Amino acid sequence: MTQLLTLDDYETAARERVPHSVYEFMAAGAADENTLRWNREAFARIKLRPRVLEDVAEIDTRITLFGRTYAHPIFLAPVAYQRTMHDEGEAAAARGANGAVFVVSTASNCPIEEIASAATGPIWLQIYLQNDRELSRDLVRRAEAAGCEAFALTVDTPVLGTRNRQQRSGFKIPPHVPTPHLDDVGRARLSADSNERGPITWKDFQWLRGITSLPILLKGILTGDDAARAIDEGAAGVMVSNHGARNLDTVPATIDALPEVVERVEGRVPILFDGGVRRGTDIVKAIAFGASAVLIGRPYVY
Ligand code: FNR
């Protein structure tokens, strides 16, 4: 039995426990996995500059975001198909969130209502717009009725990434695992070897803004230009993310992209951050660079 001391230890333990193709689905990055490696390496390259003899007897990790106070700046990123990894799927993750925001994926296996009633912290919903917009409208309504507090519109997935490692493993969404928020087109689009497209544009963001008054963050911003446009278009926040390096290989490590975004956002909206966060020092670095909070994806699923 692996001793579970670090988040990487959970990965090792998970690999021993779940079917090989499911592990590959979780762990894989896109193409040659350069960005997957960089997400971690870039953190390791940034050196801390310690100051001594500061009074650290009292430490306060609390943050305030959209009017709510959180005990710490660590949230749970949306991860699809969690019942491939555990029978209770997203409901169990929501229960374990323990006060942290749990961002529910559109491609969750548990219905949003079940997740919300299991939740021990606020629920946000990640949105993949469906080709049939009425389905998306219906999901937004259901999320609002279930008490969801914000939406994260994923903007980095007009097509699914080329995940060669996942393809090699033969991963398929098991037929017995439901995707209650996706129609057949949406399910096909997000399957392992799909070429289906679901392009979205700034117009679609405006459509979403038109059907809800909850805050909408744009998830998958990597440039200052897009961050500035997101604010002009009415985004309540941006999430600097490269989708855990699963979509487009050779985009920058998120911690390398963060300073450019911070510079253009100029404190006007909160900046959330994910990609390769595995240590407290990673979080210190992201916050020192200007993030309000970080999200973790793979580690909580492991
Ligand atoms: C994801 N991610 C993701 N993002 C999203 O917007 N919608 C989704 O359905 C999914 N699904 C998904 C499945 C799996 C297995 C993984 C690993 C990731 C991306 C996720 O929200 C987040 O951006 C990254 O996982 C963060 O990087 P780390 O913490 O995994 O390194």
Coordinates of C-alpha atoms in Angstrom, one line a residue, residues 50-215:
P50 CA 12.0 33.9 1.5
R51 CA 12.0 36.7 4.0
V52 CA 13.0 35.8 7.6
L53 CA 11.9 36.8 11.1
E54 CA 8.4 37.6 10.0
D55 CA 5.8 36.8 12.6
V56 CA 4.0 33.7 11.3
A57 CA 2.3 32.6 14.5
E58 CA -1.1 33.5 13.0
I59 CA -1.8 32.4 9.5
D60 CA -4.9 33.2 7.6
T61 CA -5.7 31.3 4.4
R62 CA -9.2 32.7 3.9
I63 CA -10.3 34.4 0.7
T64 CA -13.4 36.3 -0.3
L65 CA -14.9 35.8 -3.7
F66 CA -18.2 36.9 -5.2
G67 CA -19.3 37.9 -1.7
R68 CA -18.5 34.5 0.0
T69 CA -15.6 33.8 2.3
Y70 CA -13.7 30.5 1.9
A71 CA -11.4 28.8 4.4
H72 CA -8.7 28.4 1.7
P73 CA -8.1 29.3 -1.9
I74 CA -8.4 25.7 -3.3
F75 CA -11.5 24.8 -5.4
L76 CA -12.4 21.6 -7.3
A77 CA -12.2 21.9 -11.2
P78 CA -14.8 20.3 -13.4
V79 CA -13.8 16.7 -14.3
A80 CA -16.1 14.7 -16.6
Y81 CA -17.4 11.1 -16.1
Q82 CA -16.5 10.6 -12.5
R83 CA -18.5 7.4 -12.2
T84 CA -15.9 5.8 -14.4
M85 CA -13.6 6.1 -11.4
H86 CA -16.0 5.6 -8.5
D87 CA -19.6 4.3 -8.3
E88 CA -20.8 7.5 -6.5
G89 CA -19.1 9.8 -9.0
E90 CA -19.7 13.5 -8.7
A91 CA -22.0 13.2 -5.6
A92 CA -19.0 11.8 -3.6
A93 CA -16.7 14.6 -4.8
A94 CA -19.3 17.2 -3.9
R95 CA -19.6 15.7 -0.4
G96 CA -15.8 15.7 0.0
A97 CA -15.4 19.3 -1.1
N98 CA -15.9 20.4 2.5
G99 CA -16.7 24.0 1.9
A100 CA -14.7 24.5 -1.3
V101 CA -16.4 25.4 -4.5
F102 CA -17.1 22.3 -6.6
V103 CA -17.4 23.0 -10.3
V104 CA -19.7 20.4 -11.8
S105 CA -18.9 19.4 -15.4
T106 CA -21.6 19.4 -18.0
A107 CA -20.3 15.9 -18.7
S108 CA -21.0 14.7 -15.1
N109 CA -22.5 11.3 -14.6
C110 CA -24.7 12.3 -11.7
P111 CA -27.6 14.8 -12.3
I112 CA -27.0 18.3 -11.0
E113 CA -29.8 18.0 -8.4
E114 CA -28.2 15.0 -6.8
I115 CA -24.8 16.7 -6.7
A116 CA -26.2 19.8 -5.2
S117 CA -28.0 17.9 -2.5
A118 CA -24.8 16.0 -1.6
A119 CA -22.7 19.2 -1.7
T120 CA -20.9 20.5 1.4
G121 CA -19.9 23.8 -0.3
P122 CA -21.1 26.0 -3.1
I123 CA -21.8 24.4 -6.5
W124 CA -20.8 26.1 -9.8
L125 CA -21.7 24.6 -13.2
Q126 CA -19.2 24.3 -16.0
I127 CA -20.9 24.7 -19.3
Y128 CA -20.3 23.0 -22.7
L129 CA -23.0 24.5 -24.9
Q130 CA -25.0 21.8 -26.6
N131 CA -25.8 22.2 -30.3
D132 CA -29.4 22.1 -29.2
R133 CA -29.4 25.3 -27.2
E134 CA -32.7 24.4 -25.6
L135 CA -30.9 21.7 -23.7
S136 CA -28.4 24.2 -22.5
R137 CA -31.1 26.6 -21.4
D138 CA -32.8 23.8 -19.6
L139 CA -29.6 22.8 -17.8
V140 CA -29.0 26.4 -16.8
R141 CA -32.5 26.6 -15.3
R142 CA -32.0 23.3 -13.4
A143 CA -28.7 24.5 -12.1
E144 CA -30.2 27.7 -10.9
A145 CA -33.0 25.9 -9.2
A146 CA -30.6 23.5 -7.5
G147 CA -28.8 26.5 -6.0
C148 CA -25.8 26.8 -8.3
E149 CA -24.0 30.1 -7.7
A150 CA -22.0 30.7 -10.9
F151 CA -21.2 29.3 -14.3
A152 CA -17.9 28.6 -15.9
L153 CA -18.2 28.6 -19.7
T154 CA -15.4 26.5 -21.2
V155 CA -14.0 28.3 -24.2
D156 CA -11.0 26.2 -25.0
T157 CA -12.8 23.1 -26.5
P158 CA -14.2 23.9 -30.0
V159 CA -13.0 20.4 -30.7
L160 CA -11.8 17.8 -28.3
G161 CA -8.1 17.5 -28.0
T162 CA -6.1 14.8 -29.7
R163 CA -5.4 12.6 -26.7
N164 CA -3.2 9.9 -28.2
R165 CA -2.4 8.2 -25.0
Q166 CA -6.0 7.9 -24.1
Q167 CA -6.8 6.6 -27.6
R168 CA -4.1 4.0 -27.4
S169 CA -5.6 2.7 -24.1
G170 CA -9.0 2.2 -25.9
F171 CA -10.9 4.3 -23.4
K172 CA -14.6 4.6 -24.0
I173 CA -17.4 6.0 -21.8
P174 CA -18.9 2.8 -20.5
P175 CA -22.5 2.4 -21.8
H176 CA -23.8 1.9 -18.3
V177 CA -22.5 5.3 -17.2
P178 CA -25.2 8.0 -17.8
T179 CA -24.5 11.5 -19.0
P180 CA -27.7 13.2 -17.9
H181 CA -26.8 16.6 -19.2
L182 CA -25.7 15.6 -22.7
D183 CA -27.7 14.6 -25.7
D184 CA -26.3 12.0 -28.2
V185 CA -24.5 14.6 -30.2
G186 CA -22.9 16.1 -27.0
R187 CA -21.9 12.6 -25.8
A188 CA -20.4 11.7 -29.1
R189 CA -18.5 15.0 -29.3
L190 CA -16.9 14.4 -25.9
S191 CA -16.0 10.7 -26.6
A192 CA -12.5 9.6 -26.9
D193 CA -12.0 9.6 -30.7
S194 CA -14.5 12.3 -31.8
N195 CA -14.1 14.8 -34.5
E196 CA -17.4 16.4 -33.8
R197 CA -17.3 20.1 -33.5
G198 CA -19.1 22.4 -31.1
P199 CA -17.7 25.7 -32.0
I200 CA -18.7 28.6 -29.8
T201 CA -18.0 32.3 -30.2
W202 CA -18.4 35.6 -28.3
K203 CA -22.0 35.6 -29.6
D204 CA -22.7 32.4 -27.7
F205 CA -21.3 33.9 -24.5
Q206 CA -23.8 36.8 -25.0
W207 CA -26.6 34.3 -25.5
L208 CA -25.6 32.7 -22.2
R209 CA -25.5 36.1 -20.4
G210 CA -29.0 36.7 -21.8
I211 CA -30.5 33.7 -20.1
T212 CA -29.0 34.0 -16.6
S213 CA -28.1 36.7 -14.1
L214 CA -25.6 34.6 -12.3
P215 CA -21.9 35.4 -12.7

